[in-house]
mmCIF file of C-alpha atoms in Angstrom:
data_model
loop_
_atom_site.group_PDB
_atom_site.id
_atom_site.type_symbol
_atom_site.label_atom_id
_atom_site.label_comp_id
_atom_site.label_asym_id
_atom_site.label_seq_id
_atom_site.Cartn_x
_atom_site.Cartn_y
_atom_site.Cartn_z
ATOM 1 C CA MET A 877 50.702 81.440 28.702
ATOM 2 C CA ASP A 878 52.566 78.201 28.787
ATOM 3 C CA ILE A 879 51.463 77.520 25.224
ATOM 4 C CA GLN A 880 52.878 80.881 24.094
ATOM 5 C CA TRP A 881 56.270 80.176 25.685
ATOM 6 C CA ILE A 882 56.367 76.764 24.073
ATOM 7 C CA CYS A 883 55.749 78.365 20.671
ATOM 8 C CA VAL A 884 58.514 80.941 21.166
ATOM 9 C CA VAL A 885 61.031 78.300 22.247
ATOM 10 C CA THR A 886 60.054 76.109 19.296
ATOM 11 C CA ILE A 887 60.576 78.972 16.842
ATOM 12 C CA ILE A 888 64.007 79.801 18.329
ATOM 13 C CA LEU A 889 65.167 76.188 18.246
ATOM 14 C CA THR A 890 63.911 75.777 14.693
ATOM 15 C CA TRP A 891 65.784 78.913 13.590
ATOM 16 C CA PHE A 892 68.980 77.871 15.352
ATOM 17 C CA CYS A 893 68.923 74.350 13.960
ATOM 18 C CA THR A 894 68.128 75.578 10.478
ATOM 19 C CA GLY A 895 70.810 78.268 10.606
ATOM 20 C CA SER A 896 73.470 75.946 11.995
ATOM 21 C CA SER A 897 72.866 73.433 9.253
ATOM 22 C CA ILE A 898 73.746 76.003 6.543
ATOM 23 C CA HIS A 899 77.545 75.930 6.084
ATOM 24 C CA GLN A 900 79.863 77.867 3.776
ATOM 25 C CA THR A 901 80.795 75.655 0.821
ATOM 26 C CA SER A 902 82.835 78.104 -1.259
ATOM 27 C CA VAL A 903 84.768 81.351 -0.918
ATOM 28 C CA ASP A 904 85.880 83.972 -3.414
ATOM 29 C CA PRO A 905 89.583 84.459 -4.227
ATOM 30 C CA PRO A 906 91.395 87.651 -3.219
ATOM 31 C CA HIS A 907 91.135 90.445 -5.757
ATOM 32 C CA ASN A 908 93.390 93.191 -7.075
ATOM 33 C CA LEU A 909 96.587 91.108 -6.691
ATOM 34 C CA GLN A 910 99.632 93.283 -7.533
ATOM 35 C CA ILE A 911 103.419 92.995 -7.542
ATOM 36 C CA ILE A 912 104.901 96.387 -6.658
ATOM 37 C CA ASP A 913 108.497 97.568 -7.163
ATOM 38 C CA PRO A 914 109.424 100.206 -4.529
ATOM 39 C CA GLY A 915 112.828 100.790 -6.145
ATOM 40 C CA LEU A 916 114.837 98.626 -3.733
ATOM 41 C CA LEU A 917 116.867 96.762 -6.390
ATOM 42 C CA GLY A 918 114.870 93.571 -6.440
ATOM 43 C CA TYR A 919 112.925 93.657 -3.184
ATOM 44 C CA LEU A 920 109.286 93.522 -4.293
ATOM 45 C CA TYR A 921 105.956 93.711 -2.465
ATOM 46 C CA ILE A 922 103.072 91.381 -3.291
ATOM 47 C CA GLU A 923 99.742 92.899 -2.236
ATOM 48 C CA TRP A 924 96.073 91.914 -2.554
ATOM 49 C CA HIS A 925 92.604 92.789 -1.241
ATOM 50 C CA PRO A 926 90.234 90.475 0.670
ATOM 51 C CA PRO A 927 87.542 88.566 -1.237
ATOM 52 C CA SER A 928 84.588 90.637 -2.358
ATOM 53 C CA SER A 929 82.192 88.701 -0.112
ATOM 54 C CA LEU A 930 83.077 87.139 3.213
ATOM 55 C CA PRO A 931 81.078 85.209 5.855
ATOM 56 C CA VAL A 932 80.681 86.399 9.417
ATOM 57 C CA LEU A 933 84.301 86.475 10.591
ATOM 58 C CA ASP A 934 83.517 85.662 14.237
ATOM 59 C CA GLN A 935 82.473 82.227 13.002
ATOM 60 C CA CYS A 936 85.349 81.635 10.594
ATOM 61 C CA THR A 937 89.113 82.165 10.254
ATOM 62 C CA ILE A 938 90.391 83.574 6.987
ATOM 63 C CA ARG A 939 93.974 83.042 5.800
ATOM 64 C CA TYR A 940 95.788 83.334 2.502
ATOM 65 C CA LYS A 941 98.125 80.940 0.722
ATOM 66 C CA LEU A 942 100.710 82.773 -1.374
ATOM 67 C CA LYS A 943 102.994 81.180 -3.964
ATOM 68 C CA TYR A 944 105.690 83.063 -5.889
ATOM 69 C CA ARG A 945 108.817 82.479 -7.979
ATOM 70 C CA SER A 946 110.972 83.885 -10.758
ATOM 71 C CA THR A 947 110.579 82.411 -14.207
ATOM 72 C CA GLY A 948 112.900 79.486 -14.643
ATOM 73 C CA ASP A 949 112.743 78.428 -10.975
ATOM 74 C CA ALA A 950 111.613 74.834 -10.584
ATOM 75 C CA ASP A 951 109.845 75.322 -7.242
ATOM 76 C CA TRP A 952 107.407 77.867 -5.842
ATOM 77 C CA LYS A 953 108.020 79.515 -2.498
ATOM 78 C CA VAL A 954 104.935 79.075 -0.302
ATOM 79 C CA VAL A 955 103.718 81.372 2.490
ATOM 80 C CA PHE A 956 100.635 81.127 4.728
ATOM 81 C CA THR A 957 99.583 84.474 6.171
ATOM 82 C CA LYS A 958 96.656 86.473 7.529
ATOM 83 C CA LYS A 959 98.151 89.694 6.180
ATOM 84 C CA LEU A 960 97.448 91.331 2.832
ATOM 85 C CA LYS A 961 101.071 92.118 1.932
ATOM 86 C CA TYR A 962 104.330 90.226 1.664
ATOM 87 C CA GLY A 963 107.822 91.244 0.575
ATOM 88 C CA ASP A 964 110.857 89.311 -0.687
ATOM 89 C CA GLY A 965 113.862 89.635 -2.986
ATOM 90 C CA PHE A 966 113.709 88.731 -6.674
ATOM 91 C CA ASP A 967 115.977 88.690 -9.705
ATOM 92 C CA LEU A 968 114.677 91.648 -11.681
ATOM 93 C CA SER A 969 116.240 90.345 -14.868
ATOM 94 C CA LYS A 970 113.512 87.658 -14.823
ATOM 95 C CA THR A 971 109.726 87.777 -14.744
ATOM 96 C CA THR A 972 108.192 87.442 -11.278
ATOM 97 C CA GLU A 973 105.113 85.253 -10.889
ATOM 98 C CA ALA A 974 102.721 85.251 -7.919
ATOM 99 C CA LYS A 975 99.398 83.643 -7.078
ATOM 100 C CA VAL A 976 97.243 83.744 -3.952
ATOM 101 C CA GLN A 977 94.106 81.975 -2.747
ATOM 102 C CA THR A 978 91.693 82.353 0.184
ATOM 103 C CA LEU A 979 91.547 79.697 2.911
ATOM 104 C CA LEU A 980 88.418 79.594 5.079
ATOM 105 C CA GLU A 981 87.911 77.426 8.144
ATOM 106 C CA GLY A 982 85.759 77.420 11.294
ATOM 107 C CA ARG A 983 82.145 77.111 12.394
ATOM 108 C CA CYS A 984 80.911 78.554 9.123
ATOM 109 C CA THR A 985 82.537 75.660 7.225
ATOM 110 C CA ASN A 986 81.748 72.961 9.797
ATOM 111 C CA ALA A 987 85.483 72.919 10.714
ATOM 112 C CA SER A 988 86.589 71.901 7.213
ATOM 113 C CA GLU A 989 88.938 74.044 5.114
ATOM 114 C CA ILE A 990 87.492 75.757 2.039
ATOM 115 C CA GLN A 991 89.918 76.918 -0.673
ATOM 116 C CA SER A 992 89.181 79.523 -3.309
ATOM 117 C CA ASP A 993 90.448 79.654 -6.862
ATOM 118 C CA TRP A 994 93.834 81.265 -7.457
ATOM 119 C CA ALA A 995 94.357 84.927 -8.298
ATOM 120 C CA HIS A 996 97.394 85.440 -10.578
ATOM 121 C CA ALA A 997 99.823 88.294 -11.291
ATOM 122 C CA THR A 998 103.192 88.782 -13.040
ATOM 123 C CA PHE A 999 105.793 91.527 -13.024
ATOM 124 C CA GLN A 1000 108.682 92.360 -15.368
ATOM 125 C CA VAL A 1001 111.043 95.313 -15.164
ATOM 126 C CA PRO A 1002 111.615 96.960 -18.564
ATOM 127 C CA SER A 1003 115.100 96.129 -19.851
ATOM 128 C CA PRO A 1004 116.503 99.079 -21.788
ATOM 129 C CA GLY A 1005 119.710 98.717 -23.741
ATOM 130 C CA GLU A 1006 121.156 95.805 -25.652
ATOM 131 C CA LEU A 1007 121.870 92.545 -23.849
ATOM 132 C CA GLU A 1008 125.557 92.743 -24.829
ATOM 133 C CA SER A 1009 125.870 96.009 -22.891
ATOM 134 C CA GLN A 1010 125.387 94.243 -19.534
ATOM 135 C CA ILE A 1011 128.432 93.804 -17.335
ATOM 136 C CA ARG A 1012 130.195 90.422 -17.314
ATOM 137 C CA ASP A 1013 131.989 88.273 -14.716
ATOM 138 C CA PHE A 1014 130.458 89.949 -11.678
ATOM 139 C CA HIS A 1015 132.268 88.695 -8.560
ATOM 140 C CA CYS A 1016 132.128 89.709 -4.887
ATOM 141 C CA VAL A 1017 134.294 88.731 -1.889
ATOM 142 C CA TYR A 1018 133.738 89.769 1.751
ATOM 143 C CA TYR A 1019 137.368 89.984 2.865
ATOM 144 C CA ASN A 1020 137.983 88.963 6.464
ATOM 145 C CA TRP A 1021 134.346 89.760 7.330
ATOM 146 C CA GLU A 1022 135.259 93.469 7.073
ATOM 147 C CA GLN A 1023 135.309 94.724 3.475
ATOM 148 C CA LEU A 1024 133.118 93.788 0.508
ATOM 149 C CA THR A 1025 134.852 94.077 -2.851
ATOM 150 C CA CYS A 1026 132.825 93.560 -6.038
ATOM 151 C CA THR A 1027 134.356 93.613 -9.512
ATOM 152 C CA TRP A 1028 133.066 93.185 -13.060
ATOM 153 C CA GLN A 1029 134.080 93.332 -16.693
ATOM 154 C CA VAL A 1030 132.516 95.768 -19.122
ATOM 155 C CA GLY A 1031 129.924 94.505 -21.583
ATOM 156 C CA GLN A 1032 130.903 93.121 -24.955
ATOM 157 C CA ARG A 1033 129.296 96.035 -26.796
ATOM 158 C CA VAL A 1034 129.799 99.260 -24.893
ATOM 159 C CA PRO A 1035 130.086 102.630 -26.647
ATOM 160 C CA PRO A 1036 132.971 104.985 -25.828
ATOM 161 C CA GLY A 1037 132.343 107.160 -22.805
ATOM 162 C CA ALA A 1038 129.954 104.686 -21.163
ATOM 163 C CA CYS A 1039 129.931 104.709 -17.377
ATOM 164 C CA TYR A 1040 128.722 102.026 -14.942
ATOM 165 C CA GLU A 1041 127.294 102.752 -11.498
ATOM 166 C CA PHE A 1042 126.954 100.420 -8.510
ATOM 167 C CA TYR A 1043 123.921 100.626 -6.173
ATOM 168 C CA TYR A 1044 123.065 98.471 -3.160
ATOM 169 C CA TRP A 1045 120.250 98.043 -0.654
ATOM 170 C CA TYR A 1046 119.478 95.832 2.346
ATOM 171 C CA GLU A 1047 116.719 95.855 4.925
ATOM 172 C CA GLY A 1048 117.227 98.824 7.221
ATOM 173 C CA LEU A 1049 118.225 101.318 4.522
ATOM 174 C CA GLU A 1050 115.570 103.802 3.490
ATOM 175 C CA CYS A 1051 116.610 103.738 -0.165
ATOM 176 C CA ALA A 1052 119.239 102.367 -2.524
ATOM 177 C CA VAL A 1053 122.761 103.758 -1.963
ATOM 178 C CA GLN A 1054 125.456 104.357 -4.585
ATOM 179 C CA CYS A 1055 129.058 103.205 -4.146
ATOM 180 C CA GLU A 1056 131.449 105.873 -2.856
ATOM 181 C CA ASP A 1057 134.724 104.010 -3.470
ATOM 182 C CA TYR A 1058 134.908 102.781 -7.066
ATOM 183 C CA ILE A 1059 137.643 100.628 -8.576
ATOM 184 C CA GLN A 1060 138.550 101.982 -12.004
ATOM 185 C CA THR A 1061 140.122 100.318 -15.028
ATOM 186 C CA HIS A 1062 141.081 102.418 -18.058
ATOM 187 C CA GLY A 1063 139.005 105.297 -16.712
ATOM 188 C CA ARG A 1064 135.818 103.231 -16.209
ATOM 189 C CA ASN A 1065 134.207 101.996 -13.023
ATOM 190 C CA ALA A 1066 135.001 98.280 -12.793
ATOM 191 C CA GLY A 1067 134.384 97.553 -9.139
ATOM 192 C CA CYS A 1068 133.455 98.878 -5.707
ATOM 193 C CA HIS A 1069 134.807 98.697 -2.146
ATOM 194 C CA LEU A 1070 132.252 98.747 0.706
ATOM 195 C CA ARG A 1071 132.941 98.800 4.441
ATOM 196 C CA ASN A 1072 130.923 99.011 7.671
ATOM 197 C CA LEU A 1073 128.336 96.430 6.597
ATOM 198 C CA ARG A 1074 127.773 94.689 9.931
ATOM 199 C CA GLN A 1075 124.071 95.563 9.863
ATOM 200 C CA ALA A 1076 123.725 93.847 6.489
ATOM 201 C CA GLU A 1077 125.040 90.449 7.611
ATOM 202 C CA TYR A 1078 122.555 87.565 7.392
ATOM 203 C CA LEU A 1079 120.227 89.720 5.283
ATOM 204 C CA ASP A 1080 119.584 89.746 1.546
ATOM 205 C CA PHE A 1081 122.063 92.158 -0.022
ATOM 206 C CA ASN A 1082 120.620 93.544 -3.269
ATOM 207 C CA VAL A 1083 122.864 95.014 -5.949
ATOM 208 C CA CYS A 1084 122.240 96.745 -9.252
ATOM 209 C CA VAL A 1085 124.992 97.709 -11.712
ATOM 210 C CA ASN A 1086 123.610 99.926 -14.435
ATOM 211 C CA GLY A 1087 125.006 102.582 -16.681
ATOM 212 C CA SER A 1088 124.530 104.976 -19.510
ATOM 213 C CA SER A 1089 126.319 106.792 -22.270
ATOM 214 C CA GLU A 1090 125.568 109.655 -24.580
ATOM 215 C CA ALA A 1091 124.782 107.200 -27.360
ATOM 216 C CA THR A 1092 122.496 104.731 -25.583
ATOM 217 C CA ARG A 1093 121.423 103.287 -22.245
ATOM 218 C CA LEU A 1094 123.179 100.205 -20.884
ATOM 219 C CA ARG A 1095 121.190 97.213 -19.681
ATOM 220 C CA PRO A 1096 121.232 96.912 -15.856
ATOM 221 C CA SER A 1097 122.253 93.758 -13.989
ATOM 222 C CA TYR A 1098 120.734 92.660 -10.661
ATOM 223 C CA PHE A 1099 122.229 90.394 -7.986
ATOM 224 C CA THR A 1100 121.130 89.216 -4.540
ATOM 225 C CA PHE A 1101 123.428 87.458 -2.058
ATOM 226 C CA ARG A 1102 124.299 87.242 1.645
ATOM 227 C CA LEU A 1103 127.598 88.595 2.926
ATOM 228 C CA GLN A 1104 128.431 85.684 5.230
ATOM 229 C CA ASN A 1105 128.486 83.373 2.194
ATOM 230 C CA LEU A 1106 131.210 85.457 0.500
ATOM 231 C CA VAL A 1107 133.766 85.599 3.331
ATOM 232 C CA LYS A 1108 137.444 85.069 2.561
ATOM 233 C CA PRO A 1109 139.396 85.140 5.846
ATOM 234 C CA SER A 1110 143.020 86.144 6.267
ATOM 235 C CA PRO A 1111 145.560 83.308 6.593
ATOM 236 C CA PRO A 1112 146.023 81.757 10.053
ATOM 237 C CA GLU A 1113 148.754 83.299 12.195
ATOM 238 C CA LYS A 1114 151.642 82.180 14.436
ATOM 239 C CA LEU A 1115 152.162 78.843 12.731
ATOM 240 C CA SER A 1116 154.536 76.568 14.654
ATOM 241 C CA VAL A 1117 155.802 73.058 13.936
ATOM 242 C CA SER A 1118 157.578 70.612 16.211
ATOM 243 C CA ILE A 1119 158.825 67.054 15.743
ATOM 244 C CA ALA A 1120 158.420 64.464 18.488
ATOM 245 C CA ALA A 1121 160.852 61.628 19.164
ATOM 246 C CA ASP A 1122 158.455 59.212 17.480
ATOM 247 C CA LYS A 1123 158.632 61.407 14.331
ATOM 248 C CA GLU A 1124 155.106 62.803 14.788
ATOM 249 C CA VAL A 1125 154.709 66.313 13.346
ATOM 250 C CA HIS A 1126 152.787 68.626 15.668
ATOM 251 C CA VAL A 1127 151.304 71.723 13.988
ATOM 252 C CA ALA A 1128 149.706 74.636 15.851
ATOM 253 C CA TRP A 1129 148.452 78.078 14.809
ATOM 254 C CA SER A 1130 146.223 80.974 15.858
ATOM 255 C CA PRO A 1131 143.040 82.283 14.175
ATOM 256 C CA PRO A 1132 143.611 85.311 11.950
ATOM 257 C CA GLY A 1133 142.975 88.768 13.286
ATOM 258 C CA GLY A 1134 140.148 90.888 11.936
ATOM 259 C CA GLY A 1135 136.400 90.513 11.856
ATOM 260 C CA VAL A 1136 135.938 86.758 11.404
ATOM 261 C CA PRO A 1137 134.694 85.174 14.668
ATOM 262 C CA PRO A 1138 137.163 82.386 15.626
ATOM 263 C CA ASN A 1139 134.284 79.935 16.147
ATOM 264 C CA CYS A 1140 133.287 80.442 12.475
ATOM 265 C CA LEU A 1141 136.480 78.961 11.011
ATOM 266 C CA ASP A 1142 137.460 75.481 9.904
ATOM 267 C CA TYR A 1143 141.002 74.723 8.763
ATOM 268 C CA GLU A 1144 142.908 72.582 6.311
ATOM 269 C CA VAL A 1145 146.490 71.481 7.021
ATOM 270 C CA GLN A 1146 148.912 70.263 4.349
ATOM 271 C CA LEU A 1147 152.165 68.417 4.764
ATOM 272 C CA ALA A 1148 154.456 67.914 1.750
ATOM 273 C CA GLU A 1149 156.448 64.695 1.443
ATOM 274 C CA ASP A 1150 159.507 65.037 -0.793
ATOM 275 C CA ASP A 1151 161.250 61.798 -1.811
ATOM 276 C CA GLY A 1152 164.763 62.478 -3.010
ATOM 277 C CA TYR A 1153 163.935 66.062 -4.000
ATOM 278 C CA ALA A 1154 161.305 64.824 -6.460
ATOM 279 C CA ASP A 1155 157.977 66.587 -6.910
ATOM 280 C CA ALA A 1156 156.301 66.987 -3.525
ATOM 281 C CA THR A 1157 153.281 64.888 -2.585
ATOM 282 C CA TRP A 1158 150.877 66.805 -0.368
ATOM 283 C CA VAL A 1159 149.042 65.087 2.479
ATOM 284 C CA PHE A 1160 145.751 66.815 3.385
ATOM 285 C CA ALA A 1161 144.014 66.938 6.741
ATOM 286 C CA SER A 1162 140.919 68.920 7.768
ATOM 287 C CA THR A 1163 139.990 70.126 11.224
ATOM 288 C CA GLN A 1164 136.807 71.665 12.616
ATOM 289 C CA MET A 1165 137.636 74.805 14.575
ATOM 290 C CA GLU A 1166 140.677 73.146 16.220
ATOM 291 C CA THR A 1167 143.923 75.125 15.966
ATOM 292 C CA ALA A 1168 146.307 72.179 16.230
ATOM 293 C CA PHE A 1169 146.909 68.921 14.390
ATOM 294 C CA THR A 1170 149.358 66.005 14.553
ATOM 295 C CA PHE A 1171 150.677 64.060 11.560
ATOM 296 C CA SER A 1172 151.909 60.555 12.313
ATOM 297 C CA GLN A 1173 155.451 60.203 10.950
ATOM 298 C CA SER A 1174 156.184 56.659 12.144
ATOM 299 C CA ASN A 1175 157.085 55.428 8.652
ATOM 300 C CA ARG A 1176 158.360 58.664 7.121
ATOM 301 C CA SER A 1177 161.786 60.275 7.008
ATOM 302 C CA HIS A 1178 161.102 62.757 4.214
ATOM 303 C CA VAL A 1179 161.676 66.482 3.951
ATOM 304 C CA SER A 1180 158.274 67.980 4.847
ATOM 305 C CA CYS A 1181 156.710 71.407 4.406
ATOM 306 C CA VAL A 1182 153.663 72.346 6.507
ATOM 307 C CA ARG A 1183 151.067 75.038 5.757
ATOM 308 C CA VAL A 1184 147.509 75.923 6.900
ATOM 309 C CA ARG A 1185 144.500 77.815 5.507
ATOM 310 C CA GLY A 1186 141.003 78.620 6.829
ATOM 311 C CA LYS A 1187 137.393 78.904 5.666
ATOM 312 C CA THR A 1188 134.047 79.840 7.250
ATOM 313 C CA ASN A 1189 132.257 76.767 8.557
ATOM 314 C CA MET A 1190 128.704 75.435 8.295
ATOM 315 C CA PHE A 1191 127.726 76.982 11.633
ATOM 316 C CA CYS A 1192 128.156 80.529 10.316
ATOM 317 C CA ALA A 1193 127.665 80.352 6.528
ATOM 318 C CA ASP A 1194 126.396 78.147 3.725
ATOM 319 C CA LYS A 1195 129.586 78.609 1.716
ATOM 320 C CA GLY A 1196 132.676 80.782 1.451
ATOM 321 C CA PHE A 1197 136.217 81.103 0.102
ATOM 322 C CA TRP A 1198 139.422 79.546 1.405
ATOM 323 C CA SER A 1199 142.014 81.938 2.765
ATOM 324 C CA GLU A 1200 145.494 82.048 1.279
ATOM 325 C CA TRP A 1201 147.961 79.549 2.716
ATOM 326 C CA THR A 1202 150.228 80.610 5.564
ATOM 327 C CA GLN A 1203 153.366 82.181 4.131
ATOM 328 C CA GLU A 1204 155.801 80.249 6.323
ATOM 329 C CA CYS A 1205 156.918 76.816 5.154
ATOM 330 C CA PHE A 1206 158.565 74.792 7.906
ATOM 331 C CA TYR A 1207 160.993 72.117 6.722
ATOM 332 C CA VAL A 1208 161.936 69.000 8.633
ATOM 333 C CA SER A 1209 165.342 67.637 7.585
ATOM 334 C CA ARG A 1210 165.779 64.017 6.667
ATOM 335 C CA LYS A 1211 167.670 61.749 9.091
ATOM 336 C CA ASP A 1212 170.672 61.196 6.817
ATOM 337 C CA GLU A 1213 170.962 64.934 6.201
ATOM 338 C CA LYS A 1214 170.941 65.524 9.951
ATOM 339 C CA GLN A 1215 173.751 62.991 10.397
ATOM 340 C CA LEU A 1216 175.781 64.587 7.602
ATOM 341 C CA PHE A 1217 175.274 68.010 9.136
ATOM 342 C CA LEU A 1218 176.479 66.765 12.528
ATOM 343 C CA LEU A 1219 179.525 65.083 10.961
ATOM 344 C CA ILE A 1220 180.507 68.258 9.102
ATOM 345 C CA THR A 1221 180.060 70.277 12.287
ATOM 346 C CA VAL A 1222 182.354 67.918 14.270
ATOM 347 C CA VAL A 1223 185.040 67.932 11.541
ATOM 348 C CA LEU A 1224 185.040 71.721 11.262
ATOM 349 C CA SER A 1225 185.209 72.094 15.026
ATOM 350 C CA SER A 1226 188.159 69.670 15.252
ATOM 351 C CA LEU A 1227 189.975 71.429 12.405
ATOM 352 C CA SER A 1228 189.505 74.808 14.084
ATOM 353 C CA VAL A 1229 190.972 73.507 17.345
ATOM 354 C CA PHE A 1230 193.933 71.974 15.468
ATOM 355 C CA ILE A 1231 194.710 75.282 13.678
ATOM 356 C CA ILE A 1232 194.503 77.212 16.952
ATOM 357 C CA LEU A 1233 196.978 74.809 18.616
ATOM 358 C CA ILE A 1234 199.455 75.144 15.718
ATOM 359 C CA LEU A 1235 199.305 78.953 15.846
ATOM 360 C CA ALA A 1236 199.790 78.918 19.598
ATOM 361 C CA ALA A 1237 202.847 76.654 19.290
ATOM 362 C CA ARG A 1238 204.427 78.918 16.647
ATOM 363 C CA CYS A 1239 203.782 81.971 18.744
ATOM 364 C CA LYS A 1240 205.468 80.379 21.769
ATOM 365 C CA LYS A 1241 208.493 79.294 19.723
ATOM 366 C CA LYS A 1242 209.119 82.772 18.308
ATOM 367 C CA SER A 1243 208.695 84.281 21.725
ATOM 368 C CA LYS A 1244 211.531 82.175 23.092
ATOM 369 C CA LYS A 1245 213.922 83.023 20.197
ATOM 370 C CA GLY A 1246 213.327 86.740 20.021
ATOM 371 C CA GLY A 1247 212.644 87.512 23.620
ATOM 372 C CA SER A 1248 209.757 89.593 22.488
ATOM 373 C CA GLY A 1249 206.369 89.388 24.039
ATOM 374 C CA GLN A 1250 204.735 89.793 20.624
ATOM 375 C CA CYS A 1251 203.958 87.165 18.080
ATOM 376 C CA ASP A 1252 203.938 88.117 14.381
ATOM 377 C CA GLU A 1253 202.292 85.799 11.940
#
């Protein structure tokens, strides 16, 4: 009996040791890699299936390494995932490239990572119409964080009667939406106004401008951007300027009204120095979120104009547009002009008093001669 148990234990140990010494040394790549266009103006899905043969998954972890880019991009975007699907935005005017490989690690590989070969796929949207029929000079501005305005010029070769249409999509919309407020030039759509886009902020905003005519189709144009990077705020408000006894110029203002968060604005202040009414020389100064600034005037006695503008800062956006300058231009008179003004004021005041005294004397003299209580000039 003891001999039988010894045999059984020996067989089990031999099987275990033999089995544990056999490790996975290779793994198949994913198969059926596809790039799918769901009609969301550049947002594509990259999908694949697991490898045809896999080890026992309770002994190994399987992941996938995905790389993708648009043709012409220098670098690949890289994603590690356990899922079989990934989505991102692409420029549909270019070819999209994607490749994925299997990564295997765990007991079945003796804790080392095994990589498969790459599976490859490409995707290109058909481009109907001539290249010269595409729109030109596409430009968008998100005014005061409230209204997106996009404009464009018609293509170089566009047949009469051609019409352009503007579509947009961002994550959260079920499908692409057409513009409802077009800007028209010479009877053609040349721009679009969009409002109520708060839900689209800090998301990829995908745009397609396409068109057609009775003669031919026009080539579509695709764009992807983020609204916070297109903000142009309104000018600062309530600008005030004061001059201290030491000739320092103190400038203060308030953030503009509207949708731009005050903590998202940096400012630039300009002070113009004008020597003898010659061309003004502007002195620049930048501030970070502060709404006041002081220029040292210890060695200056020039006529100065002060103005301020704002721009979204690095804490809220990667880039943006400067606002217009404040409309007010505060001038500080030169010292000699102030003295001349005071002298003229004193002389005019003295002359007025002198004239009043003369008139009073004449009135009194006539009153004595005529006995009348009235004084005629």
